[in-house]
XYZ file of C-alpha atoms in Angstrom:
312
model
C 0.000 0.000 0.000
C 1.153 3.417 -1.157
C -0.280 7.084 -0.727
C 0.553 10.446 -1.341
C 2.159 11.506 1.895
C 4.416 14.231 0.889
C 6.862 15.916 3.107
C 6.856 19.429 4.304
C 3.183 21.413 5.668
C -0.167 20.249 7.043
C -1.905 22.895 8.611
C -4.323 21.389 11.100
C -7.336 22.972 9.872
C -9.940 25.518 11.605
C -13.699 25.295 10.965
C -15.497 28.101 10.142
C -18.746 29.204 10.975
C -21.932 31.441 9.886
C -23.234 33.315 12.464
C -25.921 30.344 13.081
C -23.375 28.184 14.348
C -23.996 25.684 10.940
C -20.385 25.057 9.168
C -19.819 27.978 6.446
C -18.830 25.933 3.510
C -18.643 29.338 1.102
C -15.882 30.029 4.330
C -13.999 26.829 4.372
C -13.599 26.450 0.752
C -12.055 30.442 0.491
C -9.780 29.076 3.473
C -9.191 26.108 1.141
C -7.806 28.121 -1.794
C -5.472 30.255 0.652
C -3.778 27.274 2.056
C -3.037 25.989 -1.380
C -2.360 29.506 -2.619
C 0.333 29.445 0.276
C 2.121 26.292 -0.595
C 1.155 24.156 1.642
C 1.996 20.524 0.985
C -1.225 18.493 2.288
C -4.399 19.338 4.595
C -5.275 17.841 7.614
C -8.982 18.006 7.920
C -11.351 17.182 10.652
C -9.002 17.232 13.920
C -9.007 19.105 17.293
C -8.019 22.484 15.959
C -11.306 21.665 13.568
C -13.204 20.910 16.800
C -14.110 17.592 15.798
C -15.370 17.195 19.305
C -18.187 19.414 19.228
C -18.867 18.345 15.234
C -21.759 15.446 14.774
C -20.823 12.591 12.912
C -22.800 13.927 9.361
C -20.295 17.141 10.320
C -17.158 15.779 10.445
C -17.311 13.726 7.509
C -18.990 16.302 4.914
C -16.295 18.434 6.493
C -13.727 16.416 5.321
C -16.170 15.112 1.778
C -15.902 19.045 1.246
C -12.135 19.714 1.455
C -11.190 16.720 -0.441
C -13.577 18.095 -3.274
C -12.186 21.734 -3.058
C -8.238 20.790 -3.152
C -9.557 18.094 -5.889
C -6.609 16.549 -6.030
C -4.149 19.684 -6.125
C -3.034 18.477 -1.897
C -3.615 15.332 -0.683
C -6.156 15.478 2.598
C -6.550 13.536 5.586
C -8.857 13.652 8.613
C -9.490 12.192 11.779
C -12.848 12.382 13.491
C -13.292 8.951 15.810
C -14.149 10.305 19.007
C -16.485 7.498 20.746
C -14.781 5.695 23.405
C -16.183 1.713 22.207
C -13.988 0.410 19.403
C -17.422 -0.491 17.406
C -18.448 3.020 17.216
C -15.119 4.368 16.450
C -14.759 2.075 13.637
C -18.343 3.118 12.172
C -16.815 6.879 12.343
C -13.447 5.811 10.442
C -15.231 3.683 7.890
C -17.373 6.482 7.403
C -14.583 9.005 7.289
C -12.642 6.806 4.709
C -15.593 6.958 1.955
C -14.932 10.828 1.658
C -12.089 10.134 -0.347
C -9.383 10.833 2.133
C -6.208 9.672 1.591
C -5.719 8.380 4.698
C -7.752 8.156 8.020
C -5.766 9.354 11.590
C -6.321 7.266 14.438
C -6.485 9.438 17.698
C -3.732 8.419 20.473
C -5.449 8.572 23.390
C -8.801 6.364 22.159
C -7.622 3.295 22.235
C -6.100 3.108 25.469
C -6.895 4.935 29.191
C -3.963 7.058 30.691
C -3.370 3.984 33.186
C -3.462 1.212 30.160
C -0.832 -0.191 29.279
C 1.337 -0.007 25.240
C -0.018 -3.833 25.451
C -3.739 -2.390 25.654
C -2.828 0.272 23.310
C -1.972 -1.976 20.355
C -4.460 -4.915 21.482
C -7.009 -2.195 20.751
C -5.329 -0.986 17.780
C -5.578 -4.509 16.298
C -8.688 -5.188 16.967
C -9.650 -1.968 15.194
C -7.954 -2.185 12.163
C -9.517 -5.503 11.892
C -13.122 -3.713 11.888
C -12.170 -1.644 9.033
C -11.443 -2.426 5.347
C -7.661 -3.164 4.375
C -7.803 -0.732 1.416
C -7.950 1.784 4.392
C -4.555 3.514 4.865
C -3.955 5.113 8.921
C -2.272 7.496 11.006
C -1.888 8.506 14.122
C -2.343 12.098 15.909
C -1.380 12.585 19.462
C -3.979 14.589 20.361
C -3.949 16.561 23.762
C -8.069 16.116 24.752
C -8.889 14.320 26.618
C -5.299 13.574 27.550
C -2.102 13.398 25.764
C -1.205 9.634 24.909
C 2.834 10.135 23.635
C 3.318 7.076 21.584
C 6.801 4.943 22.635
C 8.940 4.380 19.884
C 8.241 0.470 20.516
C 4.503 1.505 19.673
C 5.103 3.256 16.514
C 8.097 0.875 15.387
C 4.485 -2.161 15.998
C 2.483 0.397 13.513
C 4.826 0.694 11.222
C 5.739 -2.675 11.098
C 1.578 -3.251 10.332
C 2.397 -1.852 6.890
C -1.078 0.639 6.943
C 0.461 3.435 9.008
C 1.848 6.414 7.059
C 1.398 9.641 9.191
C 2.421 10.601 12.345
C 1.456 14.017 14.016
C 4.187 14.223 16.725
C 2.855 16.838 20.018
C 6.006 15.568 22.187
C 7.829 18.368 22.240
C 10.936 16.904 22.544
C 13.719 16.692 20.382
C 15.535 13.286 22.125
C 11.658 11.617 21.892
C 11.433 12.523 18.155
C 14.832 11.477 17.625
C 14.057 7.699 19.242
C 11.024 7.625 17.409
C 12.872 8.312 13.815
C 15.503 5.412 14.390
C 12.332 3.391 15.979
C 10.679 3.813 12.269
C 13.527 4.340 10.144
C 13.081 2.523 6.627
C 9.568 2.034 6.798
C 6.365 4.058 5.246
C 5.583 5.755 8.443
C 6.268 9.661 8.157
C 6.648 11.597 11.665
C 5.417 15.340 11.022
C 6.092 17.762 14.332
C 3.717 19.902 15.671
C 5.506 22.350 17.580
C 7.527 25.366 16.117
C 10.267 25.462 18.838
C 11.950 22.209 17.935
C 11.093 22.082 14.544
C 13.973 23.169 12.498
C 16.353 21.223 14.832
C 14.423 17.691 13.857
C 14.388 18.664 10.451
C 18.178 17.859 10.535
C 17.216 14.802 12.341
C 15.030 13.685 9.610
C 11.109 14.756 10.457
C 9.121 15.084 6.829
C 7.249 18.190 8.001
C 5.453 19.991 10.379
C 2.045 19.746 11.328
C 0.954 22.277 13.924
C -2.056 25.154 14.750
C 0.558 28.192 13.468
C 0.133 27.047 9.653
C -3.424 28.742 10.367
C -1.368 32.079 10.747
C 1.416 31.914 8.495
C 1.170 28.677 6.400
C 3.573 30.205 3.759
C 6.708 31.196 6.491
C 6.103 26.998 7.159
C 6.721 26.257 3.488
C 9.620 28.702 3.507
C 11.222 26.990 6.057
C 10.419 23.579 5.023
C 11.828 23.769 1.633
C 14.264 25.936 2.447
C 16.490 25.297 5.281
C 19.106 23.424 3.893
C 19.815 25.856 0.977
C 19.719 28.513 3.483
C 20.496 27.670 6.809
C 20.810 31.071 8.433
C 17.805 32.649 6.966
C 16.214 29.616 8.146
C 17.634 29.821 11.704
C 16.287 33.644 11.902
C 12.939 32.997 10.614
C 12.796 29.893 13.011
C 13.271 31.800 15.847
C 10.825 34.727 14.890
C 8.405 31.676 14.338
C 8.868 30.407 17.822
C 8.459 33.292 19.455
C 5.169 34.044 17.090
C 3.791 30.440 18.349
C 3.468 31.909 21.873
C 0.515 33.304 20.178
C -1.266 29.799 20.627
C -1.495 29.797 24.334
C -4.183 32.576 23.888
C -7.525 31.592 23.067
C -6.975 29.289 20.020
C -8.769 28.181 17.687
C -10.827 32.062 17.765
C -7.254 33.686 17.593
C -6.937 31.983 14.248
C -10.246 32.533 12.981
C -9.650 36.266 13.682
C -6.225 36.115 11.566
C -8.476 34.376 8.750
C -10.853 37.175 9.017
C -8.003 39.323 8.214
C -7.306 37.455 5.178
C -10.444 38.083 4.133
C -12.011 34.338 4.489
C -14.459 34.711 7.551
C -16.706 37.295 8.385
C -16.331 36.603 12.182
C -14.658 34.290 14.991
C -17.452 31.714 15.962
C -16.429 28.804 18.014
C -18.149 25.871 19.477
C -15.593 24.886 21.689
C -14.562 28.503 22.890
C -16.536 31.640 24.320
C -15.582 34.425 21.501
C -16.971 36.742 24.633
C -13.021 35.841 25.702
C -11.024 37.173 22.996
C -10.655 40.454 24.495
C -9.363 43.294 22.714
C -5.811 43.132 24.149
C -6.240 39.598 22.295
C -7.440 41.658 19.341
C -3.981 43.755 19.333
C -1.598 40.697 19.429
C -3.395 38.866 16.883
C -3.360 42.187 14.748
C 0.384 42.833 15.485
C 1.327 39.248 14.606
C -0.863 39.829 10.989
C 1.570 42.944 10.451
C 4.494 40.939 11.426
C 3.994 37.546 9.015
C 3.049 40.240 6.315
C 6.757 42.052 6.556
C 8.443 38.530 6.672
C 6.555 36.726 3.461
C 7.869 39.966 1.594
C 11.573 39.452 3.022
C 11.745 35.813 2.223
C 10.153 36.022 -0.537
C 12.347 37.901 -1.443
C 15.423 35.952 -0.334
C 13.621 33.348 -2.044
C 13.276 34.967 -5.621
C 17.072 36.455 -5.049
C 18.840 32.584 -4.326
């Protein structure tokens, strides 16, 4: 089994909403165009940052139906979306999820296992999952942080890889000696490990990590590509925007995902910053001000690397 996996960025996508509440499709599919317009690599539909939590089962997956048929075929897409805790319903969701014409379905850490289970539980689960599901179906894995962070050993993911149907990892460890255990742990196989934080990104990108997937490629996708495809032609352009990149991510400890739908609204995509999971009552204007600040900011650096781009 092969599928378009490519390395470099997959923004972990925002939903958008009308005013009602009711997905804005006319929304999503401007957001859509903008990711692709900003070189990014792949789209990862339908995960926490898309509030897949507080999305019914006929949402997530004409979510994901709908970005598939808007990229049509110009990124690959993926999506998650199992959120029941019983195995049965969580393969109904992923069965469901793969008829949208995803390229590949991502398995959620922390459902198929309790923070006290064992990696024995984990992959006893995992097999008996897979098992539920077709084998045309290709898998990932996303270590999602709700309702609790499952970090997956390098033992684990060496056992998924070894499966032959696992092909994308979304890495939230934060740590540069995990991701670096993890690599040698699936080194040679078809499993990719993309890293979701900013900090220790360009670091494992000399370790070997095919990309980054992470909530600031809802700001700034196109600084991600930059970096991505650039940082071994020019390493210390690539170390300075790095480090203006990590300090921009600090951003994300406000109140994400609305802090992203307000950027968005700057581009022009939403007309406003509904959430489901968060109180928009919160985003205070202070909030307002960095997230209008940080807009100014990626603007000045997409001309200077473009720039250094069109110059090399």
């Amino acid at each position: 089994m092969k599928i378009n996996n490519p390395n470099g960025v997959w923004p972990t996508m925002i939903t958008l909403y009308k005013e009602s509440e009711e997905i804005d499709f006319d929304a999503m599919g401007r957001m859509v165009e903008w990711f692709i317009q900003n070189k990014v690599d792949g789209l990862f539909a339908v995960c926490q940052s898309s509030e897949m939590f507080f999305l019914s089962l006929e949402e997530r997956v004409k979510l994901a139906a709908f970005v598939v048929e808007k990229a049509a075929g110009r990124v690959p897409v993926i999506a998650s979306g199992h959120i029941s805790d019983s195995l049965e319903d969580q393969a109904r969701e992923l069965t469901a999820m793969s008829e949208t014409g995803v390229e590949a379905v991502i398995l959620i850490s922390n459902r198929l296992a309790g923070a006290d289970e064992s990696d024995d539980v984990w992959k006893a689960n995992a097999q008996k999952l897979i098992e539920q599901l077709p084998d045309h179906i290709a898998f990932g894995i996303y270590e999602c942080p709700f309702p609790y962070k499952r970090l997956l050993s390098p033992s684990v993911l060496k056992w998924c890889a070894d499966t032959g149907r696992f092909f994308f990892l979304k890495d939230t460890s934060c740590d540069v000696e995990m991701i670096k255990e993890k690599l040698e742990a699936i080194k040679g196989t078809s499993l990719k490990l993309y890293n979701a934080n900013t900090a220790t990104l360009l670091e494992t990108l000399k370790l070997g990590v095919d990309g980054y997937s992470g909530v600031m490629a809802n700001f700034h996708p196109d600084l991600y590509a930059w970096l991505l495809h650039n940082w071994e032609k020019q390493p210390e352009e690539a170390q300075r925007l790095s480090d203006l990149l990590s300090v921009a991510s600090f951003i994300e400890r406000q109140l994400y995902p609305i802090n992203a739908k307000y950027y968005q609204m700057k581009e022009g995509i939403s007309s406003n910053y509904r959430s489901r999971a968060r109180n928009q009552d919160d985003f205070t204007a202070t909030n307002k001000a960095e997230v209008d600040q940080l807009y100014r900011l990626s603007k000045e650096l997409s001309k200077q690397f473009s720039a250094v781009a069109i110059k090399n």
